Tab-separated table of C-alpha atoms in Angstrom:
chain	number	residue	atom	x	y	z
T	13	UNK	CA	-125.330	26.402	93.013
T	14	UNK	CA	-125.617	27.149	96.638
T	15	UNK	CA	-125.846	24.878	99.680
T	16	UNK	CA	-128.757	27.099	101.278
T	17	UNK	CA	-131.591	27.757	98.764
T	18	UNK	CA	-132.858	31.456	99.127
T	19	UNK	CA	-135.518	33.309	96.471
T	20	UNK	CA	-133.493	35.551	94.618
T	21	UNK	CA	-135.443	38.640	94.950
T	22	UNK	CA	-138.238	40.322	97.642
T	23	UNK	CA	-139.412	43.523	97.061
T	24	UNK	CA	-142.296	45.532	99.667
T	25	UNK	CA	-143.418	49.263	99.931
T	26	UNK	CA	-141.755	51.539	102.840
T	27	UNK	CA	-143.416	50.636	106.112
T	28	UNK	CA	-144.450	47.134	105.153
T	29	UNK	CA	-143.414	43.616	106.251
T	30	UNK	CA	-140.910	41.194	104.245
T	31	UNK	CA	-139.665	37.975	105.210
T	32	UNK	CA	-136.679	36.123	103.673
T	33	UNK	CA	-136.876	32.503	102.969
T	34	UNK	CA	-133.686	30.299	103.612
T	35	UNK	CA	-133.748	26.146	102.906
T	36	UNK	CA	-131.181	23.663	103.595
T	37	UNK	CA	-130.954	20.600	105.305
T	38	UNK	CA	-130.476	18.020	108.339
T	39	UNK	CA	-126.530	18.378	107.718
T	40	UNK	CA	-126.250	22.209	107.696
T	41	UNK	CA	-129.643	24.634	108.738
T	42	UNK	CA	-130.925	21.165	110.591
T	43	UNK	CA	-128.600	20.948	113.679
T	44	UNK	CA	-126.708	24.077	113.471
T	45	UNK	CA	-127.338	27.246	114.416
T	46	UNK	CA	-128.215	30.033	111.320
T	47	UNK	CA	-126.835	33.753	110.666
T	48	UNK	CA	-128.108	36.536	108.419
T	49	UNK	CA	-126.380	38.980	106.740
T	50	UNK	CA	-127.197	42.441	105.353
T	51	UNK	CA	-124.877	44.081	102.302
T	52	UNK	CA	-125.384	47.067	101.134
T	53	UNK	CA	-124.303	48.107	97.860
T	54	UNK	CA	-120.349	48.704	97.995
T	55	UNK	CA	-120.209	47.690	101.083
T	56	UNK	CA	-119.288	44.286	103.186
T	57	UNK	CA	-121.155	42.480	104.789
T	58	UNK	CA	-122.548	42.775	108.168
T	59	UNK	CA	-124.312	40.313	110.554
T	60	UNK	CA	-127.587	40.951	111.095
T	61	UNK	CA	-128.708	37.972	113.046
T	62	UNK	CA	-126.602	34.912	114.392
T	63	UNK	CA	-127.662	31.931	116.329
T	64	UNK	CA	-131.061	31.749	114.281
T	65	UNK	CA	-132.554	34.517	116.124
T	66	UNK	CA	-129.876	36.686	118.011
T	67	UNK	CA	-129.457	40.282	117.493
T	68	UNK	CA	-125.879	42.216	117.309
T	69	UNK	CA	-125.196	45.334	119.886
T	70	UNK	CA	-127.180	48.158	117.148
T	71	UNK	CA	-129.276	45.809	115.145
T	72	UNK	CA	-132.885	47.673	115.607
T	73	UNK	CA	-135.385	45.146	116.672
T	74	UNK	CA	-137.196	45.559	113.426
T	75	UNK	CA	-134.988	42.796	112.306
T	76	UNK	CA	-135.626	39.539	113.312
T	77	UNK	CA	-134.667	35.348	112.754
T	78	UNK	CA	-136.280	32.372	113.674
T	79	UNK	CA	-135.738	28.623	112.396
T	80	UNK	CA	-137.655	25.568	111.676
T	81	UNK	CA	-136.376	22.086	110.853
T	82	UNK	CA	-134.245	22.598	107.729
T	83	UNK	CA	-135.307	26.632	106.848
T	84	UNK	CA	-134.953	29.493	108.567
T	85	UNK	CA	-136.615	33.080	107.845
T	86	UNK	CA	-135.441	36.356	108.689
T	87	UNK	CA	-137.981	39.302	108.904
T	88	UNK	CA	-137.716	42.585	108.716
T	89	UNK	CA	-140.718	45.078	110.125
T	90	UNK	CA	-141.198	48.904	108.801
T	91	UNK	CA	-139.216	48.746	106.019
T	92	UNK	CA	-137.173	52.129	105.203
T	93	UNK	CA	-135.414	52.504	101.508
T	94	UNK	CA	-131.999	51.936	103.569
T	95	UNK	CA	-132.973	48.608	103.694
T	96	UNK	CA	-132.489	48.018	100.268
T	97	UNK	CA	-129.892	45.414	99.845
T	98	UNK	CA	-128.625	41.854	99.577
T	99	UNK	CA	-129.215	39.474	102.796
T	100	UNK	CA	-127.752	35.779	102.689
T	101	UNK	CA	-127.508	33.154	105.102
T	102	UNK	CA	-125.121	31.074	106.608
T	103	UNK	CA	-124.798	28.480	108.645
T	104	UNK	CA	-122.148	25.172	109.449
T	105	UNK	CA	-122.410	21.927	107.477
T	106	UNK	CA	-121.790	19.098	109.469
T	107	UNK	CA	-120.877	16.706	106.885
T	108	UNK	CA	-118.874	19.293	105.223
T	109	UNK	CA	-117.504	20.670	107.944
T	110	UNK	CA	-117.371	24.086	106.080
T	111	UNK	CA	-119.785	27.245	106.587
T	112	UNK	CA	-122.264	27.115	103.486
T	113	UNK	CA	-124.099	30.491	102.634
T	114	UNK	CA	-127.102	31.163	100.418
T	115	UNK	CA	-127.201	32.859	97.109
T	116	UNK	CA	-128.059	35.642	98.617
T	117	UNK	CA	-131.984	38.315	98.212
T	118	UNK	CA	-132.332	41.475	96.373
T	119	UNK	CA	-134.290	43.011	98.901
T	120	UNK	CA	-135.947	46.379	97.084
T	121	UNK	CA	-138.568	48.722	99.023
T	122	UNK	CA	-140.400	49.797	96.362
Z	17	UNK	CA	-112.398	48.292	118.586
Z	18	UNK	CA	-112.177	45.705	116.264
Z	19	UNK	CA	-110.788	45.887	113.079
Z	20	UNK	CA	-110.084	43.633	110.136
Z	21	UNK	CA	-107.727	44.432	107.235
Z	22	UNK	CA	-107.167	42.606	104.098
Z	23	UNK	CA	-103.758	43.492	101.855
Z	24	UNK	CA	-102.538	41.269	99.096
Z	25	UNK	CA	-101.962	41.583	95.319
Z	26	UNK	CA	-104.133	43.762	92.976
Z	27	UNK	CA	-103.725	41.844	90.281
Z	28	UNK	CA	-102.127	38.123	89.387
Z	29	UNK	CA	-101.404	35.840	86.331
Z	30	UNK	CA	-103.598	32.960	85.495
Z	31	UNK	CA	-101.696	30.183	87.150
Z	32	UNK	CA	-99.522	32.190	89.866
Z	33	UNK	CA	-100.036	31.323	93.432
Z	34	UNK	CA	-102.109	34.330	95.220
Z	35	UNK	CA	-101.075	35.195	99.214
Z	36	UNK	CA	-103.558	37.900	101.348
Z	37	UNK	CA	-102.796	38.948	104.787
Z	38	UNK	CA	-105.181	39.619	107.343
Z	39	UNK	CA	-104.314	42.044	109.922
Z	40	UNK	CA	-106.584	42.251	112.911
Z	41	UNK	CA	-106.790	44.300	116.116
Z	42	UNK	CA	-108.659	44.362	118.891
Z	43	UNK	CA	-109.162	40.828	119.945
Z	44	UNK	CA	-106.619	37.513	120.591
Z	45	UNK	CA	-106.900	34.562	117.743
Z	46	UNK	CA	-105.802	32.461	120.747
Z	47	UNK	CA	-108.559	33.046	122.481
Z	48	UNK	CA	-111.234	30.466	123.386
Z	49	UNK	CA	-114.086	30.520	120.235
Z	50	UNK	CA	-111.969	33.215	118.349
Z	51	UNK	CA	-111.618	32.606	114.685
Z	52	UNK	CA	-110.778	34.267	111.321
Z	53	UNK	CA	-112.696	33.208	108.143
Z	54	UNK	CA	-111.851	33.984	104.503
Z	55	UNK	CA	-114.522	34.867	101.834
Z	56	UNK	CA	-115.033	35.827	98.757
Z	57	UNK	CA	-117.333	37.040	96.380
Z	58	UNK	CA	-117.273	37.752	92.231
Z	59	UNK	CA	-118.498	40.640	90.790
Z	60	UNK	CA	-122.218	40.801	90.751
Z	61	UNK	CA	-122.220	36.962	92.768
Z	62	UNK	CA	-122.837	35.576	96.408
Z	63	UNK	CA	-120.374	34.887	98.942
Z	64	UNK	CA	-118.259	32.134	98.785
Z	65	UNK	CA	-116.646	30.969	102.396
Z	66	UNK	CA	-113.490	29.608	101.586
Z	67	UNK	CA	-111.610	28.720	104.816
Z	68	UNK	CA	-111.166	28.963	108.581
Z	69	UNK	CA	-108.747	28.731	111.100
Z	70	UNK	CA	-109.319	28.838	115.148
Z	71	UNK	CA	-107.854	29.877	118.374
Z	72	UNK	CA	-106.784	25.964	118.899
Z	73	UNK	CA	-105.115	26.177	115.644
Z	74	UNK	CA	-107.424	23.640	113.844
Z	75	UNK	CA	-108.470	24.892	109.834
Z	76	UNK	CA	-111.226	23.828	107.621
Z	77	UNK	CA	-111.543	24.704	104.141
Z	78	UNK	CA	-114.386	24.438	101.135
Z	79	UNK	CA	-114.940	21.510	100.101
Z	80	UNK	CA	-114.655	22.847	96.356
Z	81	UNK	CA	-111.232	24.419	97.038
Z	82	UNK	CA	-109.692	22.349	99.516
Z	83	UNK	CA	-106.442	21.536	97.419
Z	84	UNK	CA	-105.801	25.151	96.265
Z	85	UNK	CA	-105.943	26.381	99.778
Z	86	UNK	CA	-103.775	27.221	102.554
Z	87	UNK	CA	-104.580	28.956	106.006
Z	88	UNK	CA	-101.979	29.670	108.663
Z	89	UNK	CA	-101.683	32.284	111.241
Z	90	UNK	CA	-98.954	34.567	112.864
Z	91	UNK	CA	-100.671	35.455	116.528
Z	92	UNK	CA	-97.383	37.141	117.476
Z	93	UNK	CA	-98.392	39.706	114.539
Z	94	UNK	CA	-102.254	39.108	114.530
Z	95	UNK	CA	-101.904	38.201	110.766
Z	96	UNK	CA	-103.962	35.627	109.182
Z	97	UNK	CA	-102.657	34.452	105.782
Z	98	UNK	CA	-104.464	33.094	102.524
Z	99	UNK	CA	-102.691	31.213	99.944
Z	100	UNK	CA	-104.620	29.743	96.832
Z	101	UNK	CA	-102.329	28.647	94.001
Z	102	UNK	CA	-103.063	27.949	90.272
Z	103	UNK	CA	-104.924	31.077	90.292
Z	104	UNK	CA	-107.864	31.649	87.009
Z	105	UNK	CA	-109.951	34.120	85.797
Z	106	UNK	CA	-112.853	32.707	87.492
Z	107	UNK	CA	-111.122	33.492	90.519
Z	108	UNK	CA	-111.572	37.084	90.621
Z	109	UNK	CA	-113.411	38.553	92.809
Z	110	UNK	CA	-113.046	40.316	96.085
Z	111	UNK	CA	-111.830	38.913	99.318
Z	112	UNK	CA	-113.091	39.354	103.017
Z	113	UNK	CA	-112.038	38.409	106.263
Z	114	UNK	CA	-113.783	37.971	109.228
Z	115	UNK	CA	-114.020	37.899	112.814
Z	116	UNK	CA	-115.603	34.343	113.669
Z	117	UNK	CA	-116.984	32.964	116.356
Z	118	UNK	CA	-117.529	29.242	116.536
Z	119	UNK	CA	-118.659	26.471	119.232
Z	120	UNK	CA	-120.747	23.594	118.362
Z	121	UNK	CA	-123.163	24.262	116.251
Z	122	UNK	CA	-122.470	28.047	116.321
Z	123	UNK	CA	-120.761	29.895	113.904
Z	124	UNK	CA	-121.005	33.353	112.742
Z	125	UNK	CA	-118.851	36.604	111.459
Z	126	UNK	CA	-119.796	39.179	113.309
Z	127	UNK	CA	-116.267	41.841	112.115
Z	128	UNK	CA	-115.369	41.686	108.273
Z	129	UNK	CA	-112.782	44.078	106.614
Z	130	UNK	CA	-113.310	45.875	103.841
Z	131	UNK	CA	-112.614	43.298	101.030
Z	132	UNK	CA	-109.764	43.958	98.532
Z	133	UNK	CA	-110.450	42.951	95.190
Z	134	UNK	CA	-108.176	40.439	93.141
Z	135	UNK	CA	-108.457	40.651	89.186
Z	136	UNK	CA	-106.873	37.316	87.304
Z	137	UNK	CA	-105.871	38.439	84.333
Z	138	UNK	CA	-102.806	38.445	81.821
């Protein structure tokens, strides 16, 4: 069971919108800052999005974060079939004091 | 550029103590915000984080995990070093580290290695 609650699968046709619900609360999403990351199959993970809506050096802007009280939602724009993979979430617990993570989307562009 | 590389055992005995290495280029675990994470992940699961340790020297581990865990560093070598004993089955899975950055409120991997992949098994 995961700190950060996230639906376990999204799917959308190529060129279409998605977003990518992530829930937590006042200790962790609610006064810390959240990051998003994209795994392809195979492959490790990669940061997509970090301090809620910050983009890496070669992230394309179709990728995007914001935040809201204890959730946070990262969208991605004009989706392509290389999109397909799993995104999770991750932020700092404060009353853990440990980085929590979410249990992760299937993303699939149908 | 920056580069992260796990090494470590294949394979290990239910019970036996498991040690990983992270070697890192490219950037200074001494520097200010500079950390290195460990990870993990199962077969077919999420990620796991498992611990942390910073360019001050400070570590934090899961919660979960906390007395099976050990993270020190070597900056003369930039080597990071996992140790989880009493190893089980449900421990297999494959192991990242990562680049982290972390100030108040802020933290994020932004460089992860490749992941090498520890079986528990007789």
């Amino acid at each position: 069971q995961s700190v950060l609650t996230q639906p376990p699968s999204v799917s959308a046709a190529p060129g279409q919108k998605v977003s990518i619900s992530c829930s937590g609360s006042s200790s962790n999403i609610g006064n810390s800052y959240v990051s998003w990351y994209q795994q392809l199959p195979g492959t490790a993970p990669k940061l997509l999005i970090y301090d809620n809506n910050e983009r890496p050096s070669g992230i394309p802007d179709r990728f995007s974060g914001s935040k809201s009280g204890t959730s946070a939602t990262l969208g991605i724009t004009g989706l392509q079939t290389g999109d397909e993979a799993d995104y999770y979430c991750g932020t700092w617990d404060s009353s853990l004091s440990a980085v929590v993570f979410g249990g992760g989307t299937k993303l699939t562009v149908l | 550029q920056v580069s992260l590389r796990e090494s470590g055992p294949a394979l290990v005995k239910p019970t036996q103590t498991l040690t990983l290495t992270c070697t890192f280029s490219g950037f200074s675990l001494t520097t200010s915000r500079m950390c290195v994470s460990w990870i993990r992940q199962p077969p077919g699961k999420a990620l796991e984080w498992l611990a942390r340790i910073d360019w001050d020297g400070d570590t934090y581990y899961s919660t979960s995990l906390r007395t099976r865990l050990s993270i020190s560093r070597d900056t003369s070598k930039n080597q990071v070093v996992l140790t989880m004993t009493n190893m089980d089955p449900v421990d297999t899975a494959t192991y990242y580290c990562a680049r982290t950055k972390f100030v108040s409120g802020s933290t994020y991997s932004d460089y992860w290695g490749q992941g090498t992949l520890v079986t528990v098994s007789s």
